[in-house]
Short mmCIF file of C-alpha atoms and ligand atoms in Angstrom, two decimals:
data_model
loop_
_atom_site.label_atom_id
_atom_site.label_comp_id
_atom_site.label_asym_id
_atom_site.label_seq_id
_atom_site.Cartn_x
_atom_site.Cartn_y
_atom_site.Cartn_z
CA UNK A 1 -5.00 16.16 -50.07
CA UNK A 2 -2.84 16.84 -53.35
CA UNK A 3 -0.66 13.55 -54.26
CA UNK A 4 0.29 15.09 -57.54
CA UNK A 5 0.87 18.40 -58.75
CA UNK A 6 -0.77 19.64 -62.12
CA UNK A 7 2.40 19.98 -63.84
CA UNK A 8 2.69 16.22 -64.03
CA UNK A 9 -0.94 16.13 -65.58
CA UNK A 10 1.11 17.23 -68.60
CA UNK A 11 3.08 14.44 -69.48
CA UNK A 12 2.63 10.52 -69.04
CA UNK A 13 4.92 8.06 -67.66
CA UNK A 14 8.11 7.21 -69.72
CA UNK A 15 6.93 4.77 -72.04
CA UNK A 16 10.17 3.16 -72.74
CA UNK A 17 10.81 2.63 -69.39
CA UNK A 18 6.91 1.25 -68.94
CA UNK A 19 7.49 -1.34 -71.80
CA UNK A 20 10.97 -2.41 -70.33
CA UNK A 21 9.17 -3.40 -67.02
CA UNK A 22 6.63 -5.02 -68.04
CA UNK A 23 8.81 -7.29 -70.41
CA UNK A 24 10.75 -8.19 -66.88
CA UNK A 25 7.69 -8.70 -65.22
CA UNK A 26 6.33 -10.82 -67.40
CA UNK A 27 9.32 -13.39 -67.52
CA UNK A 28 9.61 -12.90 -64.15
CA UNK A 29 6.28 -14.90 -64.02
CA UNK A 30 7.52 -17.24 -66.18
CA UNK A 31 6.01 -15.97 -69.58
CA UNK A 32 7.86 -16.75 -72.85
CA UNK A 33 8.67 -12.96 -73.61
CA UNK A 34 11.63 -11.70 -76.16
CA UNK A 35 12.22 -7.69 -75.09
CA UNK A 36 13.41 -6.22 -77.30
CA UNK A 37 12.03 -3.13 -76.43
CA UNK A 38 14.73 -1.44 -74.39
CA UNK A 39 16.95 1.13 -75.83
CA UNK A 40 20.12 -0.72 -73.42
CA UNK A 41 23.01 -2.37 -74.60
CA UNK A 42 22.92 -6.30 -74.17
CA UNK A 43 26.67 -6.42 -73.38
CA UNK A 44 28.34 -6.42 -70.63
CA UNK A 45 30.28 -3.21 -69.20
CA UNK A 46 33.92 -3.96 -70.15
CA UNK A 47 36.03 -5.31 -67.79
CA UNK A 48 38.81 -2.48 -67.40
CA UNK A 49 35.90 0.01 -66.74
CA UNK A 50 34.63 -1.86 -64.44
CA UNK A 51 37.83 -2.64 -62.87
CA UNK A 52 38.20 1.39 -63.07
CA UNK A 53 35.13 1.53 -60.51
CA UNK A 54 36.08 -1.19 -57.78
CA UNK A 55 39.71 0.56 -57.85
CA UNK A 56 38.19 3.95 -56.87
CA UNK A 57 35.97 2.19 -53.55
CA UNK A 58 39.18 0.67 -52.76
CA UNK A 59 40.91 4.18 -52.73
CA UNK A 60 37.65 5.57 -50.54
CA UNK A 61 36.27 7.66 -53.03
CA UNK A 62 33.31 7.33 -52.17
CA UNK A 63 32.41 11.01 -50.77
CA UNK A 64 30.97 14.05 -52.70
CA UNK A 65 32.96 15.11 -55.54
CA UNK A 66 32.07 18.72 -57.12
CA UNK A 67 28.74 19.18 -58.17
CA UNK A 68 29.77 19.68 -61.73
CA UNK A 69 32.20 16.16 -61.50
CA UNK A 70 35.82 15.43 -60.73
CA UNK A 71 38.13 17.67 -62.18
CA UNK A 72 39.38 14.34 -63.88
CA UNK A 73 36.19 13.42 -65.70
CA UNK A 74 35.06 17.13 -66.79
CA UNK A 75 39.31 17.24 -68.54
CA UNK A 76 38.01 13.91 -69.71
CA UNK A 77 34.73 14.94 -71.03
CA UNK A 78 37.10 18.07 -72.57
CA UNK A 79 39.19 15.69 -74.56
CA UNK A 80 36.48 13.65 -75.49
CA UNK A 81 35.42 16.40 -77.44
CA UNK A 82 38.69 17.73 -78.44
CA UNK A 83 39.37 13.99 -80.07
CA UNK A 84 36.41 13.84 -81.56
CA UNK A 85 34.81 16.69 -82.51
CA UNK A 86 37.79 19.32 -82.75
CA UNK A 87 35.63 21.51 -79.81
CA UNK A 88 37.42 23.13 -77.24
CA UNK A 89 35.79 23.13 -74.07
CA UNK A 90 37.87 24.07 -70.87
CA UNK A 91 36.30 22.08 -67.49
CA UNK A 92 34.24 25.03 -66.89
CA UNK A 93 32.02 24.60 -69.78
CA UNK A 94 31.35 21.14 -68.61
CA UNK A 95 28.94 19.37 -66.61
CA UNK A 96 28.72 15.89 -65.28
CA UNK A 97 25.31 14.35 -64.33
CA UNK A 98 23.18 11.05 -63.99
CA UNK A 99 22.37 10.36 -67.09
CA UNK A 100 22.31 12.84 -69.91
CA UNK A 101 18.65 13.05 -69.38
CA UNK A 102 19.56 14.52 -66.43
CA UNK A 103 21.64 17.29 -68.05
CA UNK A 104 18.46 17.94 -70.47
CA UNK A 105 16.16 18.39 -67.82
CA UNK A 106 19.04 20.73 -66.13
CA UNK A 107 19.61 23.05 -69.14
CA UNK A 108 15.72 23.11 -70.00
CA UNK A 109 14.44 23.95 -66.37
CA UNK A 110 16.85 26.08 -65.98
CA UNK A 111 16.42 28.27 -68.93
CA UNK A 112 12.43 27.81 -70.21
CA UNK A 113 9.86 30.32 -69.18
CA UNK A 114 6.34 29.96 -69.19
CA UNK A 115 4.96 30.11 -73.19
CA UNK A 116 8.25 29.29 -74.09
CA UNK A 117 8.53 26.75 -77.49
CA UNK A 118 10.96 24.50 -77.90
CA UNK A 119 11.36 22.99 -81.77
CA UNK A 120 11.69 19.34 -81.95
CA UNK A 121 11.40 16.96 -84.93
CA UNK A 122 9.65 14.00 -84.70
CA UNK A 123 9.92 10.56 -84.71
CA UNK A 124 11.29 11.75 -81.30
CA UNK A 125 12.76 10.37 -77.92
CA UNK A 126 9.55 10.26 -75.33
CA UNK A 127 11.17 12.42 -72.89
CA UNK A 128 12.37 15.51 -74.52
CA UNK A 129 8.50 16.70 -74.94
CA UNK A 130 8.00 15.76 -71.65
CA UNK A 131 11.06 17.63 -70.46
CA UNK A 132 10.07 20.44 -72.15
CA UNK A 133 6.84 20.39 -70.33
CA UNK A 134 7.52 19.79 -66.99
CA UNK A 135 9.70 22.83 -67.69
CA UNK A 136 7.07 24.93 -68.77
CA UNK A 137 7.40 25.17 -72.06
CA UNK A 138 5.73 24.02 -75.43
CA UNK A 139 6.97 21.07 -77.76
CA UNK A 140 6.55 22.18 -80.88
CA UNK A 141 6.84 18.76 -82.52
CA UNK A 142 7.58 19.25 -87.09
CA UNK A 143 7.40 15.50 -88.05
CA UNK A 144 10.07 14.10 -90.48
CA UNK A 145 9.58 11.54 -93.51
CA UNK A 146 10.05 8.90 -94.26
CA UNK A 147 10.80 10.23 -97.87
CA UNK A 148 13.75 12.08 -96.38
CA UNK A 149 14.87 9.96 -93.99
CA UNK A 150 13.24 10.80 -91.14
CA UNK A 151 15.53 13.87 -91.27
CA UNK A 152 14.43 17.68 -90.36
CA UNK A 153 14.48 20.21 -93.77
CA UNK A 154 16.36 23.15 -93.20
CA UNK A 155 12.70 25.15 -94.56
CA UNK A 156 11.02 22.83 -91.58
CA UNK A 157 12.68 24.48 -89.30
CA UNK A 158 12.68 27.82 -90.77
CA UNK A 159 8.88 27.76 -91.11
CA UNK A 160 8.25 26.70 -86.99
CA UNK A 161 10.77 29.18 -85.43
CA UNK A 162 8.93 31.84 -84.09
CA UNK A 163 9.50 34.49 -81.25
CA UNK A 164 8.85 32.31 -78.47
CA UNK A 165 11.30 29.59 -79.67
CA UNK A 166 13.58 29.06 -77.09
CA UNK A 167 15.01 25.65 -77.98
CA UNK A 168 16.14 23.51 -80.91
CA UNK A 169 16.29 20.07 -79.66
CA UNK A 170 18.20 17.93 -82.58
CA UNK A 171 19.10 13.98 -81.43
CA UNK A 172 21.77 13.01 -83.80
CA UNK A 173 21.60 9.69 -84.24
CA UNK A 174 18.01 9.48 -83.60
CA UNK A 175 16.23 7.46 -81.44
CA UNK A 176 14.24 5.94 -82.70
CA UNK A 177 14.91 6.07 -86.43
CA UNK A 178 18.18 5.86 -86.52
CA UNK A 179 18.42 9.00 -88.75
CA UNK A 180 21.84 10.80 -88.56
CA UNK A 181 23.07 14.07 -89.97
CA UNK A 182 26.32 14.45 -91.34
CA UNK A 183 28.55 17.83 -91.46
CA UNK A 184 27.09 19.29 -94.37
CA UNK A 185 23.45 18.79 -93.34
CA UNK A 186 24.22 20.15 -90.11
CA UNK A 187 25.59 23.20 -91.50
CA UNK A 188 22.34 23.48 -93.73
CA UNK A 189 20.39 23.66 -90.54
CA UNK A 190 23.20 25.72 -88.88
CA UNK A 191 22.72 28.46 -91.46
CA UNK A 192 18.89 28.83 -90.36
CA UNK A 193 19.76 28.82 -86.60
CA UNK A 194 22.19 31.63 -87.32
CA UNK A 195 19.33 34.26 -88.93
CA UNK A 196 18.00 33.48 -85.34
CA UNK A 197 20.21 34.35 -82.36
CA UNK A 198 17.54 33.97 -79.81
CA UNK A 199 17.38 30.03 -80.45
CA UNK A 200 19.38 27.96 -78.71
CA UNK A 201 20.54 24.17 -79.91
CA UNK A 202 20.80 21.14 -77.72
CA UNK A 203 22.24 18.62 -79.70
CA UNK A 204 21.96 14.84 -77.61
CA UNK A 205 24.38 13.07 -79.68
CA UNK A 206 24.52 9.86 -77.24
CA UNK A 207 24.35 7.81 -79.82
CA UNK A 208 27.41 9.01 -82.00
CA UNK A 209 29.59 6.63 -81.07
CA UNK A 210 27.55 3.93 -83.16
CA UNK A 211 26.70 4.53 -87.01
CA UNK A 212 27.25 2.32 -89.52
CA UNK A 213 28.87 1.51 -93.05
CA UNK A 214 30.86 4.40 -92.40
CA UNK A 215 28.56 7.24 -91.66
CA UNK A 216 30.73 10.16 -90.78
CA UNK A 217 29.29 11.32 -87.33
CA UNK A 218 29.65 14.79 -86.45
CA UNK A 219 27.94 17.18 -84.24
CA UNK A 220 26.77 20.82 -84.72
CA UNK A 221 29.52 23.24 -83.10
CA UNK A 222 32.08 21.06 -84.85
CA UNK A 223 30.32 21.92 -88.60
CA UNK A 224 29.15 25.57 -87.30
CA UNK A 225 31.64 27.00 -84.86
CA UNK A 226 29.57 30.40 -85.03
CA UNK A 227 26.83 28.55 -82.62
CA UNK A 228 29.28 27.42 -79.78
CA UNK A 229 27.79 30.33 -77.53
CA UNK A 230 24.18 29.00 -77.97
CA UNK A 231 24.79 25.19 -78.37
CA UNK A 232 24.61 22.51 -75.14
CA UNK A 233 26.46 19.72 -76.57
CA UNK A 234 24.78 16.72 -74.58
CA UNK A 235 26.32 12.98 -74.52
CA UNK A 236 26.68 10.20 -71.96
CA UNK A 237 28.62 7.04 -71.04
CA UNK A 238 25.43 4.54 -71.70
CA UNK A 239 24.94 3.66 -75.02
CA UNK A 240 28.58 3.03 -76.47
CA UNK A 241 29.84 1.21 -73.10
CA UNK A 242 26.99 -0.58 -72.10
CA UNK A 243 26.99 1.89 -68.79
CA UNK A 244 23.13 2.48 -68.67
CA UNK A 245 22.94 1.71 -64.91
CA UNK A 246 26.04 3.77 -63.81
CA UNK A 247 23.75 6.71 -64.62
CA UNK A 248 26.59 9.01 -65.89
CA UNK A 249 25.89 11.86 -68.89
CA UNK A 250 27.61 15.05 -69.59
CA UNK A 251 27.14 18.05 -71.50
CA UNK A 252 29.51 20.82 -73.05
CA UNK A 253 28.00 24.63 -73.26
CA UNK A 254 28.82 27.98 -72.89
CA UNK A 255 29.92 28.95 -69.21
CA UNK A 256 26.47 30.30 -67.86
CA UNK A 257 24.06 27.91 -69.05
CA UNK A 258 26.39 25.24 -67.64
CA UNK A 259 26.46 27.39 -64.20
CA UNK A 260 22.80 27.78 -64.48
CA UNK A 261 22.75 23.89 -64.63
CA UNK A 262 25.38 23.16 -61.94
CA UNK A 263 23.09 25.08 -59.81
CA UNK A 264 20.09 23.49 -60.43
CA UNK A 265 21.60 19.88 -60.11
CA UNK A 266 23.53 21.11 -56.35
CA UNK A 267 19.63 21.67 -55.20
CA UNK A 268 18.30 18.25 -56.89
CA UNK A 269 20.71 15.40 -57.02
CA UNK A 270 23.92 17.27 -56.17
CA UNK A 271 27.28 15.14 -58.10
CA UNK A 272 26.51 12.29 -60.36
CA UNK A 273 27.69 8.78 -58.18
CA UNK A 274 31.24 8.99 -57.45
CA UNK A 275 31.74 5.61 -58.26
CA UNK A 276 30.03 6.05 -61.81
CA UNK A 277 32.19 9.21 -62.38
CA UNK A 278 35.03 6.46 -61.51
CA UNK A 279 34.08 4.16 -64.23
CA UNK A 280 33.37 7.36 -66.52
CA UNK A 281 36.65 8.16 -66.27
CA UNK A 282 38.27 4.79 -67.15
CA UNK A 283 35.39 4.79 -70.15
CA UNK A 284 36.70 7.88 -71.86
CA UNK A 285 40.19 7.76 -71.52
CA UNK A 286 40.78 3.99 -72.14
CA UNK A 287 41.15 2.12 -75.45
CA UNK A 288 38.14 1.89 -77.71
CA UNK A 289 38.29 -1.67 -79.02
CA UNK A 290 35.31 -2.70 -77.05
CA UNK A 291 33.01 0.42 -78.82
CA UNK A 292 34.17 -0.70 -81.82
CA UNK A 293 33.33 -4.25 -81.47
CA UNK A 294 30.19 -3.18 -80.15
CA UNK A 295 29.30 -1.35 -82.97
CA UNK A 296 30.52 -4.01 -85.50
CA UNK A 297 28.20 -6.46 -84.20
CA UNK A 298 24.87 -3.96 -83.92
CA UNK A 299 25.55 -3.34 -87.13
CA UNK A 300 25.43 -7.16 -88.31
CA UNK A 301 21.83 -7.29 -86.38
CA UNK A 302 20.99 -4.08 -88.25
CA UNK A 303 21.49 -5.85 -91.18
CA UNK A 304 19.67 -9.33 -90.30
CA UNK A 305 16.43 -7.35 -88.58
CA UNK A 306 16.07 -5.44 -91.41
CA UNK A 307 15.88 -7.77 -94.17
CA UNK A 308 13.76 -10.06 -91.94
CA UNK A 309 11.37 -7.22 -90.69
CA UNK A 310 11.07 -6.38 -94.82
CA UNK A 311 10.20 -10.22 -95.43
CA UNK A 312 7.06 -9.58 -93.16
CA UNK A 313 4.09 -9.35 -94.83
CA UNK A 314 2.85 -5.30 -94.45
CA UNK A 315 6.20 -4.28 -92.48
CA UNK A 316 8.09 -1.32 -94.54
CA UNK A 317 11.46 -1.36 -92.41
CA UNK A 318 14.28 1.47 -93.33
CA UNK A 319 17.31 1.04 -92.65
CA UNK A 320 19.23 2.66 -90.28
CA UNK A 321 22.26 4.54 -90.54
CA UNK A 322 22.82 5.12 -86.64
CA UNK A 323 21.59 4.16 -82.68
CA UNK A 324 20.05 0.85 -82.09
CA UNK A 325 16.37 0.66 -83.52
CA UNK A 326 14.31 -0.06 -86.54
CA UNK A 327 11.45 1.94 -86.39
CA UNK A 328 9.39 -0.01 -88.83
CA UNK A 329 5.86 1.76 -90.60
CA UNK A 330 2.83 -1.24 -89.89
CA UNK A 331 0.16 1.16 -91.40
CA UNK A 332 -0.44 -1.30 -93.76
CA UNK A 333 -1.45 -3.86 -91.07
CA UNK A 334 -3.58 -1.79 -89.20
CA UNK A 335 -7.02 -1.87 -89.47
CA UNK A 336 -7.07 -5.74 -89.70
CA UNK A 337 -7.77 -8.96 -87.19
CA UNK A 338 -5.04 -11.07 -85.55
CA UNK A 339 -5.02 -14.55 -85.23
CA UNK A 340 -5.94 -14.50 -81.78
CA UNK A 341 -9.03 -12.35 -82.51
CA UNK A 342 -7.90 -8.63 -81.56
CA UNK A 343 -9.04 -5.71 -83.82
CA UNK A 344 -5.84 -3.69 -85.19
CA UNK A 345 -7.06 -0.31 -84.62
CA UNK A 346 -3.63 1.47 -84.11
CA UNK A 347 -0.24 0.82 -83.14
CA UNK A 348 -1.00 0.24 -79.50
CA UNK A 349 -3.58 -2.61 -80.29
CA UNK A 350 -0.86 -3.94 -82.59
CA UNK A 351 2.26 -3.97 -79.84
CA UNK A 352 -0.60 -5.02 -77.56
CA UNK A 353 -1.26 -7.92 -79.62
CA UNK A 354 2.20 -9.07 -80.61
CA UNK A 355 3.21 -9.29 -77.06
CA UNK A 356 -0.27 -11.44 -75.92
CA UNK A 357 0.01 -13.98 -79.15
CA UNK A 358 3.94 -14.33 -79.55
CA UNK A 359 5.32 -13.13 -76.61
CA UNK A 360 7.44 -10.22 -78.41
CA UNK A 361 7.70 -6.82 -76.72
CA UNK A 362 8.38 -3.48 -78.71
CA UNK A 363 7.34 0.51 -78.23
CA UNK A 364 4.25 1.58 -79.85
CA UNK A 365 5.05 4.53 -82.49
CA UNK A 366 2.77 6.84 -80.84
CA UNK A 367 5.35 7.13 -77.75
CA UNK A 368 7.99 8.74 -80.38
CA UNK A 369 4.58 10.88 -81.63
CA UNK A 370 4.54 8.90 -84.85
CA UNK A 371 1.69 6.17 -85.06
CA UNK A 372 1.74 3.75 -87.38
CA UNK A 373 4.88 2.21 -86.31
CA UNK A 374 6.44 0.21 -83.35
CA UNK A 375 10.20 0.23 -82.20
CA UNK A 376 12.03 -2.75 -81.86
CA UNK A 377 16.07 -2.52 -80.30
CA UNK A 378 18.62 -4.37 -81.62
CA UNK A 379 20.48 -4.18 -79.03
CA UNK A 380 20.05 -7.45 -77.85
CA UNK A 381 21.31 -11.15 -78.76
CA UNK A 382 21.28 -12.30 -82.04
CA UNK A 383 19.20 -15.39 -81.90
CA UNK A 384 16.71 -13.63 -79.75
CA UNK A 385 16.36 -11.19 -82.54
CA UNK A 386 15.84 -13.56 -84.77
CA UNK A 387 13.58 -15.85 -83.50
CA UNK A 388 11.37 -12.03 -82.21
CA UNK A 389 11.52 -11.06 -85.59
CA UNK A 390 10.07 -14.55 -86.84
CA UNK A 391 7.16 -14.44 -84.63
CA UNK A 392 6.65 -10.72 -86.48
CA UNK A 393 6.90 -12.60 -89.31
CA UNK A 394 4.00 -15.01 -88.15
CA UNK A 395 2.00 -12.49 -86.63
CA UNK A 396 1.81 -10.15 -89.65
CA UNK A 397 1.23 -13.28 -92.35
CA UNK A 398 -1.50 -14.48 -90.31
CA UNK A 399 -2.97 -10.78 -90.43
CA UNK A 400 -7.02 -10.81 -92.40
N1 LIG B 1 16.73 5.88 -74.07
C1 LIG B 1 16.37 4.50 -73.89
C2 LIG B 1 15.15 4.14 -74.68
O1 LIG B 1 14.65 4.93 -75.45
C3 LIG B 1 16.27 4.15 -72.44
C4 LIG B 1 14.96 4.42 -71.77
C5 LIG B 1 14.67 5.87 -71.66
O2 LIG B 1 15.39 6.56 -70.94
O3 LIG B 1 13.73 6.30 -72.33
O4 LIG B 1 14.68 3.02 -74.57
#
């Protein structure tokens, strides 16, 4: 009897997801537990998108729509990054699906051959690696530092393309460092890309709509129009509108890799929800107070969790300049004995730890391949941010 095929003996189950669970379990039983682990907005949908999605089950649409979206939503998508970006995509070129990490596991399936590579920097999001190997491919992973940012060198790159590169995966803001890539550094690394035509770029910007103090947010066929034919431009409704469980992400790309995808997706999960695609609609065409009150308050928690996470003793916190994490380097804390007893060997023992004595859940490093650290969201209330990062605070001063 097989229960599992050997292609899922490649990857592990979604860590972020894991963590997010067992936080709800646990307070489920009644445990004293602060998650803030999950990479979800705390807010609420806003009303008027919400309102958006009980309008369209009133109207009955509640049947298939095309497999690629409403003709409504993909225009939508279009404009979003006309206004934004300056791209022109045409409907065509676009694809709706549940959850951008559905449209990356479209675009890589479809296009990755056995022994293909596919570049990605790390710290890194758990599931493009994972994407990439379900798919068949290789994740060839070029860590960043700290030193720089946590930002990818144009010679990094350079020096890990090879002939079997297939893929340049680039997540701009970056979960979960919160490193973000402006115009001109995207252009650096567009000049590389260009000496190699055989590379193609997904760029997952999801997170674009929230940097901070200003950070000009751009994406890479905006600063180097001269990819466009080799770029899948990936985004999705979750992060800046608090729509994480109406499961609706997008992507814009040249016409046949977004057929090749729209093919895929009308064999696995055919249209994203109707209902979602609804709400999408109302989210991208309506006004954009509520993202930008949304960002003005994560970025008065990015201010407050930094400066506490610094005050803990062995914690080296950066700071931010986009998404919704501190990604904090503990190295200095490993190695030693809680209060509780338990050995610090590595970032696991430490998360481990942290939730047992004070009840705080965050992501071990090593999910993002880059131990010695844990991720902690701020995307949740202030006070429970506070009072998780005093417990830090405790747990790391009582460190010996
Ligand atoms: N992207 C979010 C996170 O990193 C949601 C969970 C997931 O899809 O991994 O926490």
């Amino acid at each position: 009897m097989r229960l599992s095929a050997p292609r899922l003996d490649r990857i592990t189950a979604s860590p972020t997801l894991a963590t997010r669970m067992l936080a709800q379990r646990l307070r489920a039983e009644g445990r004293d537990v602060l998650a803030v682990s999950s990479g979800e907005p705390d807010f609420d949908t806003p009303e008027y998108i919400k309102e958006a999605a009980i309008a369209a089950i009133r109207a009955g649409a509640t049947k298939y729509t095309d497999v690629a979206g409403t003709r409504a939503l993909r225009q939508a998508v279009a404009g979003k990054f006309r206004r934004d970006y300056g791209i022109d995509y045409t409907e065509d070129e676009v694809l709706v699906s549940s959850g951008s990490k559905q449209a990356i596991f479209n675009a890589l399936l479809a296009t990755m051959v056995e022994g293909d590579e596919a570049i990605i920097p790390s710290p890194c999001w758990v599931s493009y690696p994972a994407i990439v190997e379900l798919a068949g491919g290789t994740a060839v992973i070029v860590p960043c530092e700290p030193a720089g940012g946590y930002k990818l060198a144009p010679a990094q790159l350079e020096a890990k393309i090879t002939a079997r590169t297939r893929w340049f995966i680039l997540n701009n803001p970056c979960n979960p460092t919160g490193a973000a890539y402006d115009a001109d550094e995207l252009r650096e690394l567009g000049a590389v890309l260009l000496r190699h035509p055989e590379v193609n770029i997904l760029t997952d910007d999801i997170y674009d709509k929230l940097t901070y103090d200003g950070f000009p947010t751009a994406t890479v066929v905006e600063a180097e129009p001269r990819l466009r034919p080799r770029t899948l431009t990936v985004n999705g409704c979750s992060k800046a509108y608090a729509m994480t469980g109406w499961r609706i992400g997008y992507a814009g790309g040249p016409r046949a890799l977004i057929s090749a995808m729209e093919k895929l997706q009308g064999h696995s999960t055919s249209n994203a929800s109707s209902i979602g695609q609804a709400a999408a609609l109302a989210a991208l065409t309506g006004p954009e107070e509520s993202v930008t009150a949304m960002r003005e308050t994560f970025s008065r928690r990015r201010d407050m969790v930094v400066a506490l996470l610094n005050d803990a003793q062995g914690l080296l916190c950066h700071k931010p300049l986009g998404a919704f994490y501190v990604f904090p380097d503990i190295s200095a804390c490993l190695g030693k004995a809680t209060a509780g007893g338990a050995y610090l060997a590595d970032d696991g023992a430490f998360v481990a730890a942290l939730l047992a004595e004070e009840g705080v859940a965050v992501v071990p490093g090593s999910a993002f391949l880059a131990p010695g650290h844990f991720r902690l969201s701020f995307a949740a209330p202030q006070d429970m941010l506070k009072e998780a990062c005093l417990r830090i605070q405790r747990f790391c001063g009582a460190l010996s």
